[in-house]
Short mmCIF file of C-alpha atoms and ligand atoms in Angstrom, two decimals:
data_model
loop_
_atom_site.label_atom_id
_atom_site.label_comp_id
_atom_site.label_asym_id
_atom_site.label_seq_id
_atom_site.Cartn_x
_atom_site.Cartn_y
_atom_site.Cartn_z
CA MET V 1 14.52 -11.30 16.85
CA ALA V 2 14.66 -10.93 20.70
CA GLU V 3 15.76 -6.61 20.59
CA GLN V 4 12.83 -6.80 18.19
CA GLN V 5 10.62 -3.45 19.43
CA VAL V 6 7.13 -5.60 20.35
CA ILE V 7 3.84 -3.86 17.87
CA LEU V 8 1.28 -6.15 19.64
CA GLU V 9 0.23 -7.69 22.55
CA ALA V 10 -2.68 -8.98 24.52
CA ARG V 11 -1.87 -9.25 28.41
CA ASN V 12 -3.72 -12.34 29.76
CA ILE V 13 -6.99 -11.05 28.17
CA THR V 14 -10.14 -12.97 28.82
CA LYS V 15 -13.31 -12.58 26.39
CA ASP V 16 -17.05 -14.21 27.44
CA TYR V 17 -19.34 -14.68 25.25
CA GLY V 18 -23.39 -14.88 27.04
CA GLY V 19 -22.22 -17.87 28.95
CA GLY V 20 -19.17 -19.00 28.14
CA ARG V 21 -15.29 -18.09 28.53
CA VAL V 22 -13.93 -18.00 25.05
CA LEU V 23 -11.29 -16.48 26.30
CA ASP V 24 -9.14 -17.59 29.10
CA GLY V 25 -6.43 -15.60 29.92
CA VAL V 26 -4.49 -15.34 26.80
CA SER V 27 -0.84 -13.48 26.55
CA LEU V 28 0.78 -13.06 23.49
CA GLN V 29 3.47 -10.83 21.58
CA VAL V 30 4.15 -9.80 18.20
CA HIS V 31 7.67 -8.34 17.04
CA LYS V 32 8.14 -6.50 14.04
CA GLY V 33 8.72 -8.26 11.45
CA GLU V 34 7.69 -11.41 13.05
CA VAL V 35 4.81 -13.97 11.25
CA ILE V 36 2.82 -16.13 14.23
CA VAL V 37 0.88 -18.10 13.82
CA LEU V 38 -2.10 -19.47 15.04
CA ILE V 39 -3.32 -23.16 15.12
CA GLY V 40 -5.82 -25.01 17.33
CA PRO V 41 -9.23 -26.58 17.01
CA SER V 42 -12.08 -25.35 15.14
CA GLY V 43 -14.19 -23.33 17.93
CA CYS V 44 -10.99 -23.00 20.40
CA GLY V 45 -11.25 -18.54 19.88
CA LYS V 46 -8.65 -18.09 17.42
CA SER V 47 -11.01 -15.77 15.51
CA THR V 48 -12.15 -14.08 18.35
CA PHE V 49 -8.35 -13.04 19.22
CA LEU V 50 -7.88 -11.26 16.22
CA ARG V 51 -11.50 -9.68 16.44
CA CYS V 52 -10.16 -8.77 20.01
CA MET V 53 -6.71 -7.40 18.24
CA ASN V 54 -8.46 -4.98 16.39
CA GLY V 55 -11.54 -3.73 18.46
CA LEU V 56 -14.24 -5.26 16.84
CA GLU V 57 -14.56 -6.91 20.18
CA GLN V 58 -14.93 -5.57 23.86
CA ILE V 59 -12.58 -7.97 25.80
CA GLN V 60 -14.48 -8.51 29.50
CA SER V 61 -10.12 -8.20 31.77
CA GLY V 62 -6.17 -8.32 30.29
CA GLN V 63 -4.55 -5.54 28.67
CA ILE V 64 -4.19 -4.90 24.88
CA LEU V 65 -1.40 -3.08 23.74
CA LEU V 66 -0.21 -1.10 20.09
CA ASP V 67 3.67 0.02 20.01
CA GLY V 68 3.40 0.31 24.17
CA GLU V 69 0.27 1.80 24.46
CA VAL V 70 -2.29 0.49 26.09
CA ILE V 71 -5.17 0.68 23.54
CA THR V 72 -8.76 -1.43 25.56
CA GLU V 73 -8.31 1.07 28.26
CA GLY V 74 -10.02 4.92 28.43
CA LYS V 75 -10.63 6.42 25.18
CA THR V 76 -9.03 5.26 21.95
CA ASP V 77 -9.84 6.19 18.30
CA TRP V 78 -9.85 2.86 16.78
CA THR V 79 -10.33 3.78 13.31
CA LYS V 80 -6.94 5.21 13.45
CA VAL V 81 -6.30 2.20 15.77
CA ARG V 82 -7.23 -0.50 12.41
CA GLN V 83 -5.55 1.38 10.06
CA LYS V 84 -2.20 0.17 11.95
CA ILE V 85 -4.04 -3.16 12.72
CA GLY V 86 -5.01 -4.14 9.09
CA MET V 87 -7.39 -7.50 9.01
CA VAL V 88 -7.70 -9.45 6.53
CA PHE V 89 -11.00 -12.60 6.98
CA GLN V 90 -12.03 -15.47 4.93
CA SER V 91 -15.13 -13.63 3.55
CA TYR V 92 -12.96 -10.38 0.99
CA GLU V 93 -16.41 -8.24 2.50
CA LEU V 94 -15.65 -6.16 -1.06
CA PHE V 95 -17.93 -3.72 -1.79
CA PRO V 96 -19.90 -5.94 -4.57
CA HIS V 97 -21.17 -2.76 -6.53
CA MET V 98 -17.40 -0.92 -6.69
CA SER V 99 -14.80 -1.61 -8.89
CA VAL V 100 -11.88 -2.72 -7.79
CA ILE V 101 -9.81 0.18 -7.98
CA ASP V 102 -12.62 1.98 -6.22
CA ASN V 103 -12.62 -0.45 -3.69
CA LEU V 104 -9.00 0.24 -2.98
CA VAL V 105 -8.55 3.79 -3.32
CA LEU V 106 -11.76 4.28 -1.23
CA GLY V 107 -9.71 3.71 2.05
CA PRO V 108 -6.67 5.98 1.84
CA VAL V 109 -9.07 8.63 0.29
CA LYS V 110 -11.72 8.59 2.41
CA VAL V 111 -9.83 7.89 5.85
CA GLN V 112 -6.34 9.03 5.02
CA GLY V 113 -7.46 11.62 3.30
CA ARG V 114 -4.63 11.39 0.85
CA ASP V 115 -4.78 12.43 -2.74
CA LYS V 116 -6.05 9.68 -4.73
CA LYS V 117 -4.15 10.14 -7.69
CA GLU V 118 -1.53 9.02 -5.35
CA VAL V 119 -3.53 5.96 -3.93
CA THR V 120 -4.40 5.09 -7.22
CA LYS V 121 -0.77 4.74 -8.44
CA GLU V 122 0.11 2.82 -5.31
CA ALA V 123 -3.04 0.46 -5.86
CA GLU V 124 -2.12 -0.36 -9.28
CA LYS V 125 1.32 -1.18 -8.33
CA LEU V 126 0.28 -3.76 -5.96
CA LEU V 127 -2.04 -5.07 -7.64
CA GLU V 128 0.19 -5.27 -10.58
CA ARG V 129 2.56 -7.74 -7.71
CA VAL V 130 -0.43 -9.82 -6.48
CA GLY V 131 -0.54 -10.38 -10.80
CA LEU V 132 -4.24 -8.37 -11.10
CA LEU V 133 -2.95 -5.20 -12.08
CA ASP V 134 -5.85 -6.52 -15.46
CA LYS V 135 -8.27 -6.88 -12.78
CA LYS V 136 -8.41 -3.32 -11.90
CA ASP V 137 -11.55 -1.88 -13.68
CA ALA V 138 -13.46 -5.64 -12.88
CA PHE V 139 -16.05 -6.08 -10.41
CA PRO V 140 -15.86 -8.23 -7.15
CA ARG V 141 -18.06 -10.54 -8.85
CA GLN V 142 -16.19 -10.79 -12.04
CA LEU V 143 -13.07 -12.16 -10.04
CA SER V 144 -12.84 -16.03 -8.78
CA GLY V 145 -12.68 -16.31 -4.62
CA GLY V 146 -8.30 -16.05 -5.31
CA GLN V 147 -8.57 -13.21 -7.90
CA LYS V 148 -11.00 -11.20 -4.58
CA GLN V 149 -9.07 -12.90 -1.73
CA ARG V 150 -6.04 -11.03 -3.55
CA VAL V 151 -7.42 -7.75 -4.07
CA ALA V 152 -8.74 -7.61 -0.21
CA ILE V 153 -4.51 -8.04 0.71
CA VAL V 154 -4.59 -5.19 -1.46
CA ARG V 155 -6.33 -3.13 0.65
CA ALA V 156 -5.84 -3.82 3.87
CA LEU V 157 -1.78 -3.00 2.66
CA ILE V 158 -2.72 -0.07 0.76
CA LEU V 159 -3.48 1.72 4.14
CA LYS V 160 0.54 1.01 5.84
CA PRO V 161 -0.62 -0.83 8.42
CA GLU V 162 1.74 -1.99 11.31
CA ILE V 163 0.51 -4.94 11.28
CA LEU V 164 -1.36 -7.59 9.50
CA LEU V 165 -3.96 -9.94 10.58
CA PHE V 166 -5.11 -12.85 8.02
CA ASP V 167 -8.38 -14.94 9.60
CA GLU V 168 -8.14 -18.14 7.47
CA VAL V 169 -7.95 -16.43 4.17
CA THR V 170 -8.56 -19.09 2.19
CA ALA V 171 -11.03 -21.82 3.84
CA ALA V 172 -13.43 -20.79 1.27
CA LEU V 173 -11.52 -21.22 -1.38
CA ASP V 174 -11.21 -24.22 -3.90
CA PRO V 175 -8.09 -26.22 -3.19
CA GLU V 176 -6.57 -24.73 -6.86
CA MET V 177 -6.84 -20.88 -5.91
CA VAL V 178 -5.09 -21.93 -2.11
CA ARG V 179 -1.88 -21.30 -3.08
CA GLU V 180 -1.77 -18.23 -5.51
CA VAL V 181 -3.15 -16.54 -1.95
CA LEU V 182 -0.79 -18.03 0.01
CA ASP V 183 2.03 -17.48 -2.11
CA VAL V 184 0.78 -13.74 -2.02
CA ILE V 185 1.25 -14.00 2.16
CA LEU V 186 4.58 -15.57 1.53
CA GLU V 187 6.08 -13.54 -0.41
CA LEU V 188 4.78 -10.12 2.21
CA ALA V 189 6.70 -12.19 4.75
CA ALA V 190 9.91 -12.83 3.14
CA ASP V 191 9.86 -9.16 2.40
CA GLY V 192 9.72 -8.37 6.41
CA TYR V 193 5.93 -7.92 7.15
CA THR V 194 4.76 -7.83 10.55
CA MET V 195 1.89 -10.83 10.72
CA LEU V 196 -0.30 -13.07 12.50
CA ILE V 197 -1.99 -14.94 10.89
CA VAL V 198 -4.94 -18.31 11.57
CA THR V 199 -4.87 -20.30 9.04
CA HIS V 200 -5.33 -24.35 8.67
CA GLU V 201 -2.75 -25.14 6.35
CA MET V 202 -0.50 -26.97 8.41
CA GLN V 203 2.43 -26.50 5.49
CA PHE V 204 2.35 -23.25 5.44
CA ALA V 205 2.28 -22.20 8.96
CA LYS V 206 5.46 -24.44 8.83
CA ALA V 207 7.01 -22.16 5.67
CA VAL V 208 5.79 -18.88 7.04
CA ALA V 209 5.75 -19.29 10.77
CA ASP V 210 9.36 -17.98 12.76
CA LYS V 211 6.31 -19.30 15.17
CA ILE V 212 3.39 -21.54 16.42
CA VAL V 213 0.86 -20.77 19.15
CA PHE V 214 -1.56 -23.03 19.52
CA ILE V 215 -4.64 -22.95 21.24
CA ASP V 216 -7.00 -24.90 22.57
CA GLY V 217 -10.28 -24.20 24.82
CA GLY V 218 -9.12 -20.23 25.02
CA LYS V 219 -6.18 -21.06 26.17
CA VAL V 220 -2.27 -20.96 24.91
CA VAL V 221 -1.47 -24.77 24.88
CA GLU V 222 1.78 -24.40 23.61
CA SER V 223 4.13 -22.11 21.11
CA GLY V 224 7.53 -22.40 19.89
CA ILE V 225 9.55 -22.62 16.69
CA PRO V 226 7.01 -24.42 13.83
CA GLU V 227 10.57 -26.93 13.58
CA LYS V 228 9.91 -28.07 16.55
CA PHE V 229 5.83 -27.85 16.90
CA PHE V 230 5.21 -29.79 14.60
CA THR V 231 8.10 -32.84 14.43
CA GLN V 232 7.71 -32.92 18.73
CA PRO V 233 4.68 -31.33 20.03
CA GLU V 234 5.12 -30.83 23.80
CA THR V 235 1.47 -31.70 24.62
CA ASP V 236 -0.52 -34.30 24.00
CA ARG V 237 -3.31 -31.85 23.19
CA ALA V 238 -1.13 -30.37 20.13
CA ARG V 239 -0.43 -33.80 19.32
CA ARG V 240 -4.14 -35.10 19.01
CA PHE V 241 -4.96 -31.27 16.67
CA LEU V 242 -1.85 -32.52 15.08
CA ASN V 243 -2.81 -36.03 13.48
CA THR V 244 -6.55 -35.22 12.69
CA PHE V 245 -4.50 -33.37 10.27
CA ILE V 246 -2.84 -36.78 8.89
CA TYR V 247 -6.18 -37.72 8.32
CA ALA V 248 -8.51 -34.73 7.42
CA LYS V 249 -6.19 -33.61 5.00
CA GLY V 250 -5.87 -36.81 2.53
CA GLY V 251 -2.50 -38.00 4.43
CA GLU V 252 -0.85 -34.56 4.75
CA LYS V 253 1.91 -35.04 7.28
CA ALA V 254 1.79 -32.53 10.33
P1 ADP E 301 -12.62 -20.08 15.80
O1 ADP E 301 -11.89 -19.65 15.04
O2 ADP E 301 -10.95 -20.16 16.77
O3 ADP E 301 -13.42 -21.05 15.36
P2 ADP E 301 -13.95 -17.97 17.41
O4 ADP E 301 -12.96 -17.21 17.97
O5 ADP E 301 -14.98 -18.40 16.19
O6 ADP E 301 -13.27 -19.83 17.17
O7 ADP E 301 -15.86 -19.28 18.82
C1 ADP E 301 -14.77 -19.46 19.53
C2 ADP E 301 -16.03 -19.60 21.55
O8 ADP E 301 -17.26 -18.20 20.67
C3 ADP E 301 -16.62 -20.58 20.08
O9 ADP E 301 -17.27 -21.19 20.60
C4 ADP E 301 -18.23 -19.85 19.49
O10 ADP E 301 -18.86 -20.72 19.39
C5 ADP E 301 -18.18 -18.88 20.28
N1 ADP E 301 -18.39 -17.33 19.62
C6 ADP E 301 -17.78 -17.00 18.88
N2 ADP E 301 -18.73 -15.67 18.33
C7 ADP E 301 -19.54 -15.04 19.46
C8 ADP E 301 -20.52 -14.92 19.09
N3 ADP E 301 -20.55 -13.89 17.96
N4 ADP E 301 -22.11 -14.77 20.20
C9 ADP E 301 -21.25 -15.73 20.65
N5 ADP E 301 -20.67 -16.86 20.64
C10 ADP E 301 -19.95 -16.78 19.75
MG1 MG E 302 -12.59 -18.81 13.18
#
């Protein structure tokens, strides 16, 4: 992994909201093909960090680099950047008045100027991959949460991003639908996609991550390979966090 190119990097970034400092000097590198999972207590700044990485929030200091280029200074074309940094949210964000296929084709055709026929074919291929080809003409309201989230993942993939950001994409789903979405992400990892993932699903984190980054109070408290982090965390804060999961998840061992 050390020889791989760095795709996305945060250098000592800070972010304030009104009164408080939410990110307090966070540095992180994501290499090509690497899967990093961010974990930490609610409110520690995980979503804010992801949102800063693709310009949905402005940072106060530090730098963010994409492919070695600073994107937080000077003139940045964020529309271009967001084609390279795909993001999937907890809440799907599909257009309710458009069919699945139209939701998927819109971005590539409107923003990237790609050929509609070709994009439609590609969308169908990707839908097939996530088991939803038969839903291509359905509207979002006709889909389950798990199906909507798989469509949202395809919508991110079809722009051919260099890295995908996932922000608790299974948090709003009924338990029986969590698996079908996590399986898609596991497959993307196996295919070598570069990903930065926020999740509270600890078993999934352990399975998918090359590296766990534990954040608390807007700072990276510790990071390391999952095998080590989940069995021998270095800090008391990480240990306490992992312990809360054993109870909260009804005995699932962290
Ligand atoms: P996490 O995703 O780890 O749960 P967030 O990044 O959502 O944490 O939030 C970090 C902190 O920033 C929290 O204290 C939250 O209340 C605050 N925060 C998040 N978004 C905003 C906002 N738009 N305005 C003001 N405060 C915010
Ligand atoms: Mg969050």
